[in-house]
Amino acid sequence: MFYGYAAFWARNSLVLVMLAAAFPTAGAAQESSKTASAQSEQYQGEDDHHLRLNFVDRQRMLNEMIVKSLCLVDQRVKRSMYRNQLAVAQFAYQETLLHLTQGSAALKLAPEAREELRKAIEDLKAEWVKYAAVLNGWSVARWGKKLFAVKVYEVNEALAVRLQQVNDLYRGVYEKQRVIGSEARAGILLAGRQRMLTQKMTKELCQLAQSYNVDETRKRLNESLSQFAKTTKTLAKGDPEAGLNGEPPGMALELMERSEAVFATAEPILTAAASGNLATPEQLSLVAEANDKALHTWVKAASVYELLKERASAEQQDDKHCAAGTEQLDAKALGVLRTEGDDRPDISNRARDRLDQLAEPPC
């Protein structure tokens, strides 16, 4: 079903390096179910809500990545790379469902104690069985056989609706219990929306190339483009109604600027396709590559908003612990940006000024 994960993890370093950055849990996700269950008993921490919300929201992105990768394989766009990405996305999707309920010491997740949230994830596990069945049908069929791809598309669309409902449930529970500040919660969800949309727009462009449900797919692509632009503006400028009371942290702002620069190469092609001009195979490949790079930055941006939650907790400690704790968090935050081999183009003065605020004592 998953195309022999061990072999795929040993090959094709390009896609795996990208996914390692996109999925902070990728290495830990290789735990067996038995090991994960045993380790979860050793971790009973309760302040994991920001991580849990991020992982739940990430399932929307993985859902779109699975179908995007399948479509690109059918369209013969870097088939080896996207077969591998498809396999890893399936694995990450399934393992995340397991960890969200049973917990994981490696991911610092406690077993889910809230019955309504546990039930929601268990229901998603049942729906994953249906997803896996149609993916199996596609994987054993002759490559490019449209019938099997369409079945996957239909399940993808239904599951996207269900995943949004679960996402809303988590947000509502956490808002009611006030376990995550509005700034961190909004940032995680909005950055998470962007990483999902990078995959969704590429999927819709690919589906148009296959002449799949053309009128509806064009409409969805237009909506995706509009939503992506609106969310970028909200994150960059702040919006009290969205839970963002000011400018974003400097780390997040730098990442947004990087993403905008990369996305600018794909946007004209996406806009033209939404207006009725089909992308050429070369353009489809260009958009896929650009949006994977944009995904890389938005995954990091979501992590920055996770760190806001940790920093806020550190600031509540006494002065001695606060100084030491936030110093470590600042180093961790900058590490999100400055990973080895990461391409660092020039950033705006605005982003640099915001980054300089890290040097200011928080308490």
Short mmCIF file of C-alpha atoms in Angstrom, two decimals:
data_model
loop_
_atom_site.label_atom_id
_atom_site.label_comp_id
_atom_site.label_asym_id
_atom_site.label_seq_id
_atom_site.Cartn_x
_atom_site.Cartn_y
_atom_site.Cartn_z
CA MET A 1 0.00 0.00 0.00
CA PHE A 2 2.70 2.48 0.89
CA TYR A 3 5.11 1.41 -1.84
CA GLY A 4 7.77 0.03 0.50
CA TYR A 5 8.61 2.87 2.85
CA ALA A 6 12.05 1.65 3.82
CA ALA A 7 13.22 1.70 0.22
CA PHE A 8 11.77 5.14 -0.40
CA TRP A 9 13.38 6.63 2.70
CA ALA A 10 16.72 5.29 1.48
CA ARG A 11 16.37 6.88 -1.98
CA ASN A 12 15.71 10.25 -3.52
CA SER A 13 17.34 12.58 -1.01
CA LEU A 14 15.88 15.72 -2.64
CA VAL A 15 12.25 15.01 -1.83
CA LEU A 16 13.08 13.59 1.59
CA VAL A 17 15.10 16.64 2.61
CA MET A 18 12.16 18.84 1.65
CA LEU A 19 9.71 16.68 3.56
CA ALA A 20 11.98 16.53 6.60
CA ALA A 21 11.66 20.31 6.82
CA ALA A 22 7.95 20.22 6.04
CA PHE A 23 7.25 17.57 8.67
CA PRO A 24 9.01 18.20 11.98
CA THR A 25 7.69 14.81 13.07
CA ALA A 26 9.03 12.85 10.10
CA GLY A 27 11.83 11.07 11.92
CA ALA A 28 9.73 10.37 15.00
CA ALA A 29 6.85 9.14 12.86
CA GLN A 30 8.79 5.99 12.07
CA GLU A 31 8.05 4.62 15.54
CA SER A 32 6.01 1.45 15.41
CA SER A 33 2.51 1.57 16.86
CA LYS A 34 3.66 -0.57 19.78
CA THR A 35 6.62 1.66 20.56
CA ALA A 36 4.56 4.82 20.23
CA SER A 37 2.00 3.45 22.66
CA ALA A 38 4.66 2.49 25.18
CA GLN A 39 6.40 5.84 24.96
CA SER A 40 3.16 7.76 25.36
CA GLU A 41 2.84 6.28 28.84
CA GLN A 42 6.12 7.96 29.75
CA TYR A 43 4.95 11.39 28.67
CA GLN A 44 2.04 12.90 30.56
CA GLY A 45 2.68 16.59 29.93
CA GLU A 46 -0.43 18.71 29.53
CA ASP A 47 0.87 21.85 27.82
CA ASP A 48 0.86 20.35 24.32
CA HIS A 49 -2.21 22.09 22.93
CA HIS A 50 -0.30 24.25 20.46
CA LEU A 51 1.45 21.18 19.04
CA ARG A 52 -1.77 19.22 18.86
CA LEU A 53 -3.61 22.03 17.07
CA ASN A 54 -0.77 22.33 14.56
CA PHE A 55 -0.76 18.58 13.86
CA VAL A 56 -4.54 18.43 13.46
CA ASP A 57 -4.43 21.35 11.07
CA ARG A 58 -1.50 19.80 9.17
CA GLN A 59 -3.72 16.87 8.15
CA ARG A 60 -5.52 19.22 5.76
CA MET A 61 -2.25 19.92 4.01
CA LEU A 62 -1.35 16.22 3.87
CA ASN A 63 -4.75 15.43 2.37
CA GLU A 64 -4.09 17.90 -0.45
CA MET A 65 -0.46 16.76 -0.87
CA ILE A 66 -1.54 13.16 -1.36
CA VAL A 67 -3.89 14.03 -4.22
CA LYS A 68 -1.58 16.64 -5.71
CA SER A 69 1.25 14.09 -5.86
CA LEU A 70 -1.01 11.45 -7.38
CA CYS A 71 -2.18 13.86 -10.08
CA LEU A 72 1.37 14.96 -10.93
CA VAL A 73 2.44 11.32 -11.30
CA ASP A 74 -0.44 10.76 -13.71
CA GLN A 75 0.64 13.86 -15.62
CA ARG A 76 4.22 12.54 -15.76
CA VAL A 77 5.69 15.45 -13.80
CA LYS A 78 8.82 14.27 -11.94
CA ARG A 79 7.12 10.94 -11.38
CA SER A 80 9.75 9.39 -9.13
CA MET A 81 9.85 12.41 -6.84
CA TYR A 82 6.08 12.69 -6.49
CA ARG A 83 5.55 8.97 -6.02
CA ASN A 84 7.92 9.26 -3.09
CA GLN A 85 6.18 12.37 -1.78
CA LEU A 86 2.85 10.57 -2.04
CA ALA A 87 4.17 7.62 -0.01
CA VAL A 88 5.64 9.81 2.71
CA ALA A 89 2.49 11.96 2.93
CA GLN A 90 0.34 8.84 3.39
CA PHE A 91 2.64 7.57 6.09
CA ALA A 92 2.72 10.92 7.92
CA TYR A 93 -1.08 11.24 7.69
CA GLN A 94 -1.71 7.80 9.19
CA GLU A 95 0.92 8.09 11.92
CA THR A 96 -0.30 11.52 12.99
CA LEU A 97 -3.79 10.14 13.59
CA LEU A 98 -2.23 7.50 15.82
CA HIS A 99 -0.13 9.96 17.82
CA LEU A 100 -3.01 12.39 18.31
CA THR A 101 -4.95 9.77 20.25
CA GLN A 102 -2.27 7.56 21.85
CA GLY A 103 0.31 10.29 22.38
CA SER A 104 4.02 10.17 21.68
CA ALA A 105 6.97 10.86 23.95
CA ALA A 106 9.11 11.70 20.92
CA LEU A 107 6.64 14.38 19.83
CA LYS A 108 5.90 15.50 23.40
CA LEU A 109 2.23 14.67 22.99
CA ALA A 110 0.23 13.23 25.84
CA PRO A 111 -2.61 10.77 25.08
CA GLU A 112 -5.77 12.70 24.22
CA ALA A 113 -7.90 12.99 27.35
CA ARG A 114 -10.82 14.98 25.94
CA GLU A 115 -13.48 12.53 24.85
CA GLU A 116 -14.98 14.68 22.08
CA LEU A 117 -11.56 15.29 20.51
CA ARG A 118 -10.54 11.66 20.83
CA LYS A 119 -13.76 10.57 19.14
CA ALA A 120 -13.21 13.05 16.31
CA ILE A 121 -9.77 11.57 15.56
CA GLU A 122 -11.10 8.00 15.84
CA ASP A 123 -13.75 8.89 13.27
CA LEU A 124 -11.01 10.21 10.97
CA LYS A 125 -9.19 6.91 11.34
CA ALA A 126 -12.28 5.13 10.07
CA GLU A 127 -12.49 7.51 7.11
CA TRP A 128 -8.82 6.91 6.37
CA VAL A 129 -9.70 3.28 5.62
CA LYS A 130 -11.89 4.49 2.74
CA TYR A 131 -9.12 6.77 1.53
CA ALA A 132 -6.57 3.96 1.64
CA ALA A 133 -8.90 1.72 -0.38
CA VAL A 134 -9.16 4.13 -3.31
CA LEU A 135 -5.43 4.89 -3.16
CA ASN A 136 -4.81 1.16 -3.40
CA GLY A 137 -7.04 0.99 -6.46
CA TRP A 138 -5.04 3.75 -8.10
CA SER A 139 -1.64 2.32 -7.17
CA VAL A 140 -2.31 -1.11 -8.69
CA ALA A 141 -3.96 0.27 -11.81
CA ARG A 142 -2.11 1.23 -14.97
CA TRP A 143 -0.56 4.69 -14.41
CA GLY A 144 -2.72 7.45 -15.78
CA LYS A 145 -5.96 5.51 -15.76
CA LYS A 146 -8.43 8.32 -15.20
CA LEU A 147 -11.16 6.28 -13.52
CA PHE A 148 -9.04 5.45 -10.48
CA ALA A 149 -7.76 9.01 -10.08
CA VAL A 150 -11.30 10.40 -10.10
CA LYS A 151 -12.30 8.09 -7.25
CA VAL A 152 -9.41 9.46 -5.19
CA TYR A 153 -10.42 13.04 -6.03
CA GLU A 154 -13.95 12.41 -4.78
CA VAL A 155 -12.73 11.02 -1.44
CA ASN A 156 -10.27 13.90 -1.13
CA GLU A 157 -13.02 16.47 -1.49
CA ALA A 158 -15.27 14.79 1.07
CA LEU A 159 -12.42 14.37 3.53
CA ALA A 160 -11.38 18.02 3.16
CA VAL A 161 -14.80 19.04 4.47
CA ARG A 162 -14.54 16.61 7.38
CA LEU A 163 -11.02 17.74 8.26
CA GLN A 164 -12.15 21.36 8.40
CA GLN A 165 -14.94 20.34 10.78
CA VAL A 166 -12.45 18.60 13.08
CA ASN A 167 -10.15 21.63 12.86
CA ASP A 168 -13.05 23.89 13.90
CA LEU A 169 -13.89 21.53 16.76
CA TYR A 170 -10.35 21.71 18.16
CA ARG A 171 -10.27 25.48 17.82
CA GLY A 172 -13.62 25.81 19.59
CA VAL A 173 -12.59 23.56 22.48
CA TYR A 174 -9.29 25.39 22.95
CA GLU A 175 -10.95 28.81 22.75
CA LYS A 176 -13.51 27.80 25.36
CA GLN A 177 -10.87 26.40 27.70
CA ARG A 178 -8.42 29.24 26.97
CA VAL A 179 -5.48 26.87 26.75
CA ILE A 180 -3.86 28.75 23.84
CA GLY A 181 -3.56 32.52 23.53
CA SER A 182 -5.41 34.07 20.58
CA GLU A 183 -2.20 35.26 18.90
CA ALA A 184 -0.56 31.84 18.80
CA ARG A 185 -3.81 30.04 17.96
CA ALA A 186 -4.64 32.38 15.07
CA GLY A 187 -1.08 32.30 13.77
CA ILE A 188 -0.89 28.51 13.75
CA LEU A 189 -4.20 28.19 11.92
CA LEU A 190 -3.58 30.95 9.39
CA ALA A 191 -0.05 29.78 8.56
CA GLY A 192 -1.47 26.27 8.41
CA ARG A 193 -4.09 27.43 5.93
CA GLN A 194 -1.33 28.77 3.70
CA ARG A 195 0.67 25.53 3.70
CA MET A 196 -2.52 23.65 2.80
CA LEU A 197 -3.33 26.08 -0.02
CA THR A 198 0.11 25.66 -1.62
CA GLN A 199 -0.75 22.01 -2.18
CA LYS A 200 -4.40 22.61 -3.04
CA MET A 201 -3.64 25.15 -5.78
CA THR A 202 -1.12 22.83 -7.43
CA LYS A 203 -3.64 20.01 -7.22
CA GLU A 204 -6.34 22.13 -8.87
CA LEU A 205 -3.96 23.25 -11.62
CA CYS A 206 -3.08 19.61 -12.29
CA GLN A 207 -6.74 18.55 -12.29
CA LEU A 208 -7.49 21.21 -14.90
CA ALA A 209 -4.71 19.75 -17.04
CA GLN A 210 -6.60 16.45 -16.77
CA SER A 211 -9.91 18.17 -17.68
CA TYR A 212 -11.37 17.08 -14.35
CA ASN A 213 -14.68 18.78 -13.51
CA VAL A 214 -13.40 21.87 -15.31
CA ASP A 215 -15.93 24.56 -14.33
CA GLU A 216 -15.98 23.62 -10.66
CA THR A 217 -12.20 23.20 -10.50
CA ARG A 218 -11.63 26.64 -12.02
CA LYS A 219 -13.98 28.12 -9.45
CA ARG A 220 -12.10 26.38 -6.64
CA LEU A 221 -8.74 27.56 -7.96
CA ASN A 222 -9.98 31.15 -8.06
CA GLU A 223 -11.21 30.79 -4.48
CA SER A 224 -7.87 29.30 -3.40
CA LEU A 225 -5.93 32.17 -4.96
CA SER A 226 -8.19 34.74 -3.30
CA GLN A 227 -7.97 33.04 0.08
CA PHE A 228 -4.18 32.74 -0.16
CA ALA A 229 -3.79 36.47 -0.91
CA LYS A 230 -6.21 37.49 1.84
CA THR A 231 -4.52 35.32 4.47
CA THR A 232 -1.07 36.61 3.53
CA LYS A 233 -2.31 40.17 4.05
CA THR A 234 -3.94 39.28 7.38
CA LEU A 235 -0.77 37.69 8.73
CA ALA A 236 1.48 40.49 7.51
CA LYS A 237 -0.58 43.41 8.85
CA GLY A 238 -2.51 41.88 11.73
CA ASP A 239 -6.25 41.74 12.27
CA PRO A 240 -7.84 41.88 15.74
CA GLU A 241 -10.94 40.09 14.46
CA ALA A 242 -8.73 37.19 13.38
CA GLY A 243 -6.94 37.15 16.74
CA LEU A 244 -3.80 38.95 15.50
CA ASN A 245 -3.36 42.21 17.36
CA GLY A 246 -0.27 43.54 15.63
CA GLU A 247 2.55 42.85 13.23
CA PRO A 248 3.86 39.28 13.12
CA PRO A 249 7.08 38.19 14.86
CA GLY A 250 10.15 39.01 12.80
CA MET A 251 10.82 35.33 12.09
CA ALA A 252 7.35 34.86 10.68
CA LEU A 253 7.54 38.06 8.65
CA GLU A 254 10.80 36.99 7.04
CA LEU A 255 9.29 33.64 6.11
CA MET A 256 6.24 35.32 4.61
CA GLU A 257 8.45 37.51 2.45
CA ARG A 258 10.36 34.47 1.25
CA SER A 259 7.15 32.70 0.39
CA GLU A 260 5.81 35.69 -1.53
CA ALA A 261 8.98 35.85 -3.62
CA VAL A 262 8.74 32.17 -4.51
CA PHE A 263 4.97 32.21 -5.09
CA ALA A 264 5.31 35.15 -7.50
CA THR A 265 6.78 32.75 -10.07
CA ALA A 266 3.75 30.46 -9.88
CA GLU A 267 0.92 32.96 -9.47
CA PRO A 268 0.63 34.11 -13.14
CA ILE A 269 0.31 30.52 -14.32
CA LEU A 270 -2.30 29.72 -11.66
CA THR A 271 -4.27 32.87 -12.46
CA ALA A 272 -4.22 32.13 -16.17
CA ALA A 273 -5.43 28.56 -15.59
CA ALA A 274 -8.27 29.83 -13.40
CA SER A 275 -9.30 32.01 -16.35
CA GLY A 276 -9.33 29.11 -18.79
CA ASN A 277 -5.75 28.81 -20.08
CA LEU A 278 -4.40 25.32 -19.47
CA ALA A 279 -0.86 25.03 -18.16
CA THR A 280 1.78 23.36 -20.29
CA PRO A 281 3.71 20.41 -18.78
CA GLU A 282 6.65 22.77 -18.22
CA GLN A 283 4.45 25.29 -16.41
CA LEU A 284 2.87 22.56 -14.32
CA SER A 285 6.34 21.43 -13.23
CA LEU A 286 7.35 25.01 -12.42
CA VAL A 287 4.27 25.61 -10.26
CA ALA A 288 4.72 22.30 -8.43
CA GLU A 289 8.32 23.16 -7.59
CA ALA A 290 7.51 26.74 -6.54
CA ASN A 291 4.63 25.71 -4.33
CA ASP A 292 6.70 23.01 -2.63
CA LYS A 293 9.25 25.72 -1.79
CA ALA A 294 6.46 27.97 -0.51
CA LEU A 295 5.19 25.07 1.59
CA HIS A 296 8.64 24.80 3.16
CA THR A 297 8.41 28.38 4.45
CA TRP A 298 4.81 28.19 5.65
CA VAL A 299 5.54 25.04 7.66
CA LYS A 300 8.30 26.99 9.38
CA ALA A 301 5.96 29.96 9.95
CA ALA A 302 3.48 27.70 11.76
CA SER A 303 6.36 26.52 13.95
CA VAL A 304 7.19 30.13 14.82
CA TYR A 305 3.67 30.62 16.17
CA GLU A 306 4.08 27.43 18.19
CA LEU A 307 7.13 29.08 19.77
CA LEU A 308 5.01 32.08 20.72
CA LYS A 309 3.07 29.80 23.02
CA GLU A 310 6.29 28.48 24.60
CA ARG A 311 7.73 31.98 24.97
CA ALA A 312 4.57 33.24 26.64
CA SER A 313 4.81 30.37 29.12
CA ALA A 314 8.46 31.19 29.83
CA GLU A 315 7.63 34.83 30.48
CA GLN A 316 5.30 33.78 33.27
CA GLN A 317 8.22 32.30 35.25
CA ASP A 318 10.40 34.27 37.67
CA ASP A 319 13.10 36.58 36.27
CA LYS A 320 15.94 34.05 36.51
CA HIS A 321 14.08 31.28 34.78
CA CYS A 322 12.50 33.68 32.32
CA ALA A 323 15.85 35.01 31.09
CA ALA A 324 17.30 31.54 30.65
CA GLY A 325 14.16 30.06 29.13
CA THR A 326 13.55 32.78 26.57
CA GLU A 327 17.19 32.83 25.55
CA GLN A 328 16.87 29.17 24.62
CA LEU A 329 13.60 29.84 22.79
CA ASP A 330 15.16 32.69 20.82
CA ALA A 331 17.94 30.37 19.70
CA LYS A 332 15.35 27.75 18.81
CA ALA A 333 13.29 30.30 16.87
CA LEU A 334 16.25 31.50 14.87
CA GLY A 335 17.12 27.87 14.20
CA VAL A 336 13.76 27.53 12.46
CA LEU A 337 15.04 30.01 9.90
CA ARG A 338 18.72 29.28 9.77
CA THR A 339 18.81 25.57 9.06
CA GLU A 340 21.99 24.31 7.46
CA GLY A 341 22.02 24.80 3.71
CA ASP A 342 18.93 27.02 3.81
CA ASP A 343 18.86 29.67 1.11
CA ARG A 344 18.69 33.12 2.73
CA PRO A 345 17.87 35.88 0.25
CA ASP A 346 17.98 39.52 1.35
CA ILE A 347 15.05 40.43 3.56
CA SER A 348 13.31 43.76 3.99
CA ASN A 349 14.32 46.30 6.63
CA ARG A 350 10.94 45.73 8.23
CA ALA A 351 11.63 42.04 8.72
CA ARG A 352 15.18 42.73 9.93
CA ASP A 353 13.90 45.25 12.49
CA ARG A 354 11.40 42.72 13.77
CA LEU A 355 14.14 40.09 14.03
CA ASP A 356 16.26 42.51 16.07
CA GLN A 357 13.55 42.53 18.71
CA LEU A 358 14.69 39.06 19.73
CA ALA A 359 17.62 40.73 21.46
CA GLU A 360 15.32 42.72 23.71
CA PRO A 361 14.79 41.19 27.19
CA PRO A 362 11.20 39.90 27.31
CA CYS A 363 10.84 40.20 31.09
#
